[in-house]
Amino acid sequence: MQGVKIRKLEIQGFRAFGREKQTLDFDSSLAAVWGPNSQGKTSLAESVEFLLTAGIARRRLLASTPDEFADSLRNVHMPAGTEVFVRAVFETGAGLRTVKRTLLQDYAKREECRTALEIDGAVAQETDLATLGITLSQPPLRAPILAQHSVGYLFTVGPQDRANYLKALLEVSELDELRSGVFALDGELRPLDAPVLAQLQKAVSVPRAGAALAPLQVGAPTTQDVRDKLEESLRLLLNSAGKPASGPATELADAAERLLEETRARTFPIQLLESRPPAIWESPGSADVALIDAYVAERRALDAEVHRLMRLFAEALSLSGVADSMDPIECPLCGTPLALTAERTAFIRDRLTATEKFRAAEKVVGEALDKIVSAAEASLQAADTSVPRVLTIGRTEARRAGFNLRSLRPLLGGDGALLAPWLDSLRKLAAARRGVVRASRRAVAAAREARTGMAAIESSAEIGEALARLERTVQIAAEAHTAYSTVAGPVSSTVNKVIDDRGTTTGWSDLIALWRAPDQLADVLLENATRASLAAEIQEALEEIDKGNAAVWQEKFGSLSAGIQEWWELLRPDEPTYFSRVAPRANTRRTVDFKAGLAAADDRKDPKLREAIAVFSQSQLHCLGLAVFLARATREGCGFVVLDEPVLAADDDHRAHFEGPVLRRITERGMQVVVLTQSQGIWQNVERLHPQAERFRLECGDRLTGTIAVKTSDDLEAVLQRASILRGGDPEILRLRAALIRVGAERFCKEILVDGGHAERSDLEGRNLGFLEPRVSPLLVKAPEHSGYLQQIARETNDGVHDAPLPTHGALTVILGYLRKLVSEYRPKHGGKK
Amino acid sequence: MESELDAQKGGQELSNFDRLGRHLSETGIARSLLSAFRDAHNRGEHSSARMREVVAARLAELRKERAGRENQET
């Protein structure tokens, strides 16, 4: 058995079906369901679709807006609170499985419906259906249900949707994803957009010098190439300006920089506006100032007279016998006997010690004062060197250099947006500089005065105050410098750019900057060359993949064409107008054509190929839709298909082909087929041609009951009657008769087991005579030969339903008699005796 | 219905990737990209990261080759 089969279908409250649950038991691989118009056939087909896909494709295919299908799934007459569900028992490789889908919320104006899925009574997810072996196809026709709105889908949908559907059907979408993924990789390989490339672009435009750089813009230059070309270009630049160009390479940048400044200065001396960062001012600090006070304290501690005689004392104490004498001795200075006692010697020693401390302090404070002088002088110097030269050179010299606001204003665009803040910051910087100059001079003067008159210093107050003021002014100047730099930078670059753009110096600064860091340019050029190389490889890969995909695409279309042709030839054999193939149009992947062959005669010689959609009749297109559907179902290994009006009512010619060869081929392929039709002719012919077929009739009850499904082929006597009227030894007749007898025997067995309480009907769904016979034979006890009758029926009809050997007409007549005997003995309601 | 291709690979139908692989050169980057894409696809992962890895590896290889050539020249 191939794929999953439906053995029972229960429907309640879904579309035409009402509050009474309707059950359809499918024991056979073929079922024909008849019903006039508006009796629920499409509802039955869509109930299976709803069960499998939680929706109906008709909404997507036919609705111009989704709200047209609002509240369309629930039977409009159903009492509130009544459950709407579809439940099916599927025969799977793992036995019988029950799948139920309950409608929780119908389609709304903008929202999808909500449903609950259960498998064997447990909550399940959509993906769990696949674990049962139920395979769904590509959207929008996911379920194996052919309906009026879907049979012509491929011929009414736009070319792009048709191509997409077929691509999905042929499962080549992952190849398209691969292609898209490779295409997107090009974005990974975009060239670096580095500033050095913009600089190179500008440098190339430098007259006479830039041409040497042009080769760097193509190919993959090495680092040495880049250096060589930049050097050559710089030498050409200097040479063209009449400057020495033969100097060492290391001096080229500075020489070019000077040339640039000179040239720019002819238009405006922008260098006069440029400032340098002020040197970091190292304040002598409070510790140095504190030394002055320490010195003053030491000096005060020393007696002025002792200070005057300090050298004499030192000489006296250095004499032998004086410093260590314990007894009074003669004074070595005045000769007074016994005048120099031990106490006096100790006193002199103390004074000398104090004097040494004072001298040390004096030395230290002298150094501190020198330091203060140096720091203040450094500030004074920095006040001039860190500010723009325009503040220090004086107006006359500035004018002589070409600096004036009248010529600056047009270089800045004339709107004052840059000029005003720059002037303001320049004035503040000038004021700050003056403050530093004054404070520095005062600090220098104070420190120098103290240094030369240290004996007169009374405190550190004056120097401390001068230093504090200097520190404040330096701080103010630093802030003013920062503010100036912020606005002066744009002024300088704007002026330089305007000057450069006037032509003379365009690209010079870029050339100099590149020369100062050639490796950076070389790295970027190398990286971009590498990326370009790989981008070319990716492009080649893309072309290779395109060709490969096209080949795969053709292979798979060839396979699909063959499948469609098979079903087409069963439906409309030997017609001069026929389905030829389905294939993508040459040189495009967006259009897929169904080609029709048009021949003059039935032999189909020398056909002309045309678009099927254009030349096929409605009937032919319908057949093509059915053939595509069956090819798809076969390709995807569907276990069952539901065909809602598969044949147009007025199409008698291919109806016969459908009823016979097509249905036979479907079942031979192992697929179960449920045919829904309003044609009684088809309904009856299916039974006639396929005795194993089950027949149902759909009737419309009252508005609450809705559609009622009646299984008409359940009539055992009818089966036996049909088996009786078949005569002759034609193999087809013998096969049909055997199948009917077997179907009758299976129904007889099931009734015996169910009515006798030996089994539930649900236990016997999908069971065949091979399963039923051993269980029923022991129950046939009214005569010893009865169990043998059933065994013989099973044996003969088993042969009959398979290819060979077929039972003879006589053998079938005998076992039909056996079956009638058993029915009359054990099933009196079917005409048997009590 | 199935073509002879379907009968290959020990009776199993060839996957689309196998089919495409038959049309790609042995040495080009297309094959490496297909391989990376297939691995990601079979694992249910996003393929773009894997394919970017292939590109990054190839880029590194090309850089190395160029650097080697430059060293030789200098």
mmCIF file with all atom_site columns, C-alpha atoms in Angstrom, chain A residues 171-172 174-175 177-178 181-182 185 188-189 220 222-223 526-527 529-531 533-534 537-538 541 544-545 548-549 551-552 555-556 559 562-563 631 635, chain B residues 1-3 5-6 13 16-17 19-20 22-26 28-30 33-34 37 41 47-48 51-52 55-56 58-59 62-63 66-67 70 73-74:
data_model
loop_
_atom_site.group_PDB
_atom_site.id
_atom_site.type_symbol
_atom_site.label_atom_id
_atom_site.label_alt_id
_atom_site.label_comp_id
_atom_site.label_asym_id
_atom_site.label_entity_id
_atom_site.label_seq_id
_atom_site.pdbx_PDB_ins_code
_atom_site.Cartn_x
_atom_site.Cartn_y
_atom_site.Cartn_z
_atom_site.occupancy
_atom_site.B_iso_or_equiv
_atom_site.pdbx_formal_charge
_atom_site.auth_seq_id
_atom_site.auth_comp_id
_atom_site.auth_asym_id
_atom_site.auth_atom_id
_atom_site.pdbx_PDB_model_num
ATOM 1  C CA . GLU A 1 171 ? 11.047 21.594 -5.455  1.00 0.00 ? 171 GLU A CA 1
ATOM 2  C CA . VAL A 1 172 ? 13.698 23.723 -7.043  1.00 0.00 ? 172 VAL A CA 1
ATOM 3  C CA . GLU A 1 174 ? 16.203 25.881 -2.745  1.00 0.00 ? 174 GLU A CA 1
ATOM 4  C CA . LEU A 1 175 ? 18.254 26.293 -5.911  1.00 0.00 ? 175 LEU A CA 1
ATOM 5  C CA . GLU A 1 177 ? 17.622 30.451 -2.713  1.00 0.00 ? 177 GLU A CA 1
ATOM 6  C CA . LEU A 1 178 ? 21.197 29.374 -3.430  1.00 0.00 ? 178 LEU A CA 1
ATOM 7  C CA . GLY A 1 181 ? 22.400 33.863 -1.647  1.00 0.00 ? 181 GLY A CA 1
ATOM 8  C CA . VAL A 1 182 ? 25.349 33.886 -4.059  1.00 0.00 ? 182 VAL A CA 1
ATOM 9  C CA . LEU A 1 185 ? 27.493 37.925 -1.660  1.00 0.00 ? 185 LEU A CA 1
ATOM 10 C CA . GLU A 1 188 ? 30.239 41.571 0.823   1.00 0.00 ? 188 GLU A CA 1
ATOM 11 C CA . LEU A 1 189 ? 32.849 42.505 -1.744  1.00 0.00 ? 189 LEU A CA 1
ATOM 12 C CA . ALA A 1 220 ? 46.770 45.806 -8.245  1.00 0.00 ? 220 ALA A CA 1
ATOM 13 C CA . THR A 1 222 ? 52.373 46.704 -4.988  1.00 0.00 ? 222 THR A CA 1
ATOM 14 C CA . THR A 1 223 ? 53.428 48.819 -2.036  1.00 0.00 ? 223 THR A CA 1
ATOM 15 C CA . LEU A 1 526 ? 45.578 45.925 -2.579  1.00 0.00 ? 526 LEU A CA 1
ATOM 16 C CA . GLU A 1 527 ? 42.436 45.083 -0.632  1.00 0.00 ? 527 GLU A CA 1
ATOM 17 C CA . ALA A 1 529 ? 42.057 44.678 -6.049  1.00 0.00 ? 529 ALA A CA 1
ATOM 18 C CA . THR A 1 530 ? 41.632 41.450 -4.067  1.00 0.00 ? 530 THR A CA 1
ATOM 19 C CA . ARG A 1 531 ? 37.954 42.109 -3.575  1.00 0.00 ? 531 ARG A CA 1
ATOM 20 C CA . SER A 1 533 ? 39.204 39.635 -8.103  1.00 0.00 ? 533 SER A CA 1
ATOM 21 C CA . LEU A 1 534 ? 36.925 37.656 -5.813  1.00 0.00 ? 534 LEU A CA 1
ATOM 22 C CA . GLU A 1 537 ? 34.992 34.803 -9.253  1.00 0.00 ? 537 GLU A CA 1
ATOM 23 C CA . ILE A 1 538 ? 31.579 35.179 -7.633  1.00 0.00 ? 538 ILE A CA 1
ATOM 24 C CA . ALA A 1 541 ? 30.078 31.236 -10.023 1.00 0.00 ? 541 ALA A CA 1
ATOM 25 C CA . GLU A 1 544 ? 27.816 28.676 -13.582 1.00 0.00 ? 544 GLU A CA 1
ATOM 26 C CA . ILE A 1 545 ? 24.990 28.240 -11.091 1.00 0.00 ? 545 ILE A CA 1
ATOM 27 C CA . GLY A 1 548 ? 23.346 24.505 -13.767 1.00 0.00 ? 548 GLY A CA 1
ATOM 28 C CA . ASN A 1 549 ? 20.001 25.578 -12.358 1.00 0.00 ? 549 ASN A CA 1
ATOM 29 C CA . ALA A 1 551 ? 19.744 22.384 -16.614 1.00 0.00 ? 551 ALA A CA 1
ATOM 30 C CA . VAL A 1 552 ? 18.224 21.004 -13.398 1.00 0.00 ? 552 VAL A CA 1
ATOM 31 C CA . GLU A 1 555 ? 15.443 17.928 -16.173 1.00 0.00 ? 555 GLU A CA 1
ATOM 32 C CA . LYS A 1 556 ? 12.690 18.321 -13.626 1.00 0.00 ? 556 LYS A CA 1
ATOM 33 C CA . SER A 1 559 ? 10.024 14.659 -15.592 1.00 0.00 ? 559 SER A CA 1
ATOM 34 C CA . ALA A 1 562 ? 6.204  13.033 -18.739 1.00 0.00 ? 562 ALA A CA 1
ATOM 35 C CA . GLY A 1 563 ? 3.882  12.668 -15.761 1.00 0.00 ? 563 GLY A CA 1
ATOM 36 C CA . ALA A 1 631 ? 0.847  14.046 -12.062 1.00 0.00 ? 631 ALA A CA 1
ATOM 37 C CA . ARG A 1 635 ? 4.929  12.640 -7.945  1.00 0.00 ? 635 ARG A CA 1
ATOM 38 C CA . MET B 2 1   ? 7.927  9.398  -15.346 1.00 0.00 ? 1   MET B CA 1
ATOM 39 C CA . GLU B 2 2   ? 11.282 9.661  -13.684 1.00 0.00 ? 2   GLU B CA 1
ATOM 40 C CA . SER B 2 3   ? 14.317 10.251 -15.843 1.00 0.00 ? 3   SER B CA 1
ATOM 41 C CA . LEU B 2 5   ? 18.886 10.711 -13.264 1.00 0.00 ? 5   LEU B CA 1
ATOM 42 C CA . ASP B 2 6   ? 16.340 9.599  -10.729 1.00 0.00 ? 6   ASP B CA 1
ATOM 43 C CA . GLU B 2 13  ? 16.313 10.091 -6.499  1.00 0.00 ? 13  GLU B CA 1
ATOM 44 C CA . ASN B 2 16  ? 18.528 19.075 -6.479  1.00 0.00 ? 16  ASN B CA 1
ATOM 45 C CA . PHE B 2 17  ? 21.932 19.803 -4.987  1.00 0.00 ? 17  PHE B CA 1
ATOM 46 C CA . ARG B 2 19  ? 21.821 17.522 -9.826  1.00 0.00 ? 19  ARG B CA 1
ATOM 47 C CA . LEU B 2 20  ? 23.279 21.016 -9.727  1.00 0.00 ? 20  LEU B CA 1
ATOM 48 C CA . ARG B 2 22  ? 26.917 17.727 -11.794 1.00 0.00 ? 22  ARG B CA 1
ATOM 49 C CA . HIS B 2 23  ? 26.943 20.999 -13.721 1.00 0.00 ? 23  HIS B CA 1
ATOM 50 C CA . LEU B 2 24  ? 29.541 22.865 -11.644 1.00 0.00 ? 24  LEU B CA 1
ATOM 51 C CA . SER B 2 25  ? 33.287 22.821 -12.174 1.00 0.00 ? 25  SER B CA 1
ATOM 52 C CA . GLU B 2 26  ? 35.378 20.863 -9.717  1.00 0.00 ? 26  GLU B CA 1
ATOM 53 C CA . GLY B 2 28  ? 35.525 26.923 -8.784  1.00 0.00 ? 28  GLY B CA 1
ATOM 54 C CA . ILE B 2 29  ? 34.099 28.726 -5.809  1.00 0.00 ? 29  ILE B CA 1
ATOM 55 C CA . ALA B 2 30  ? 30.591 27.822 -7.013  1.00 0.00 ? 30  ALA B CA 1
ATOM 56 C CA . LEU B 2 33  ? 29.288 27.813 -2.075  1.00 0.00 ? 33  LEU B CA 1
ATOM 57 C CA . LEU B 2 34  ? 26.924 25.011 -3.033  1.00 0.00 ? 34  LEU B CA 1
ATOM 58 C CA . PHE B 2 37  ? 24.581 26.219 1.297   1.00 0.00 ? 37  PHE B CA 1
ATOM 59 C CA . HIS B 2 41  ? 20.064 23.877 4.370   1.00 0.00 ? 41  HIS B CA 1
ATOM 60 C CA . SER B 2 47  ? 22.817 29.735 4.742   1.00 0.00 ? 47  SER B CA 1
ATOM 61 C CA . SER B 2 48  ? 24.087 33.297 4.422   1.00 0.00 ? 48  SER B CA 1
ATOM 62 C CA . MET B 2 51  ? 28.391 31.265 2.500   1.00 0.00 ? 51  MET B CA 1
ATOM 63 C CA . ARG B 2 52  ? 30.007 34.396 3.888   1.00 0.00 ? 52  ARG B CA 1
ATOM 64 C CA . VAL B 2 55  ? 33.872 34.119 0.795   1.00 0.00 ? 55  VAL B CA 1
ATOM 65 C CA . ALA B 2 56  ? 35.944 35.265 3.762   1.00 0.00 ? 56  ALA B CA 1
ATOM 66 C CA . ARG B 2 58  ? 38.674 32.757 -0.232  1.00 0.00 ? 58  ARG B CA 1
ATOM 67 C CA . LEU B 2 59  ? 39.382 36.435 0.346   1.00 0.00 ? 59  LEU B CA 1
ATOM 68 C CA . LEU B 2 62  ? 43.692 35.721 -2.293  1.00 0.00 ? 62  LEU B CA 1
ATOM 69 C CA . ARG B 2 63  ? 45.229 38.239 0.112   1.00 0.00 ? 63  ARG B CA 1
ATOM 70 C CA . ARG B 2 66  ? 48.981 38.635 -3.393  1.00 0.00 ? 66  ARG B CA 1
ATOM 71 C CA . ALA B 2 67  ? 51.122 39.261 -0.354  1.00 0.00 ? 67  ALA B CA 1
ATOM 72 C CA . GLU B 2 70  ? 54.562 41.133 -3.525  1.00 0.00 ? 70  GLU B CA 1
ATOM 73 C CA . GLU B 2 73  ? 58.863 41.009 -6.225  1.00 0.00 ? 73  GLU B CA 1
ATOM 74 C CA . THR B 2 74  ? 60.511 43.014 -3.482  1.00 0.00 ? 74  THR B CA 1
#
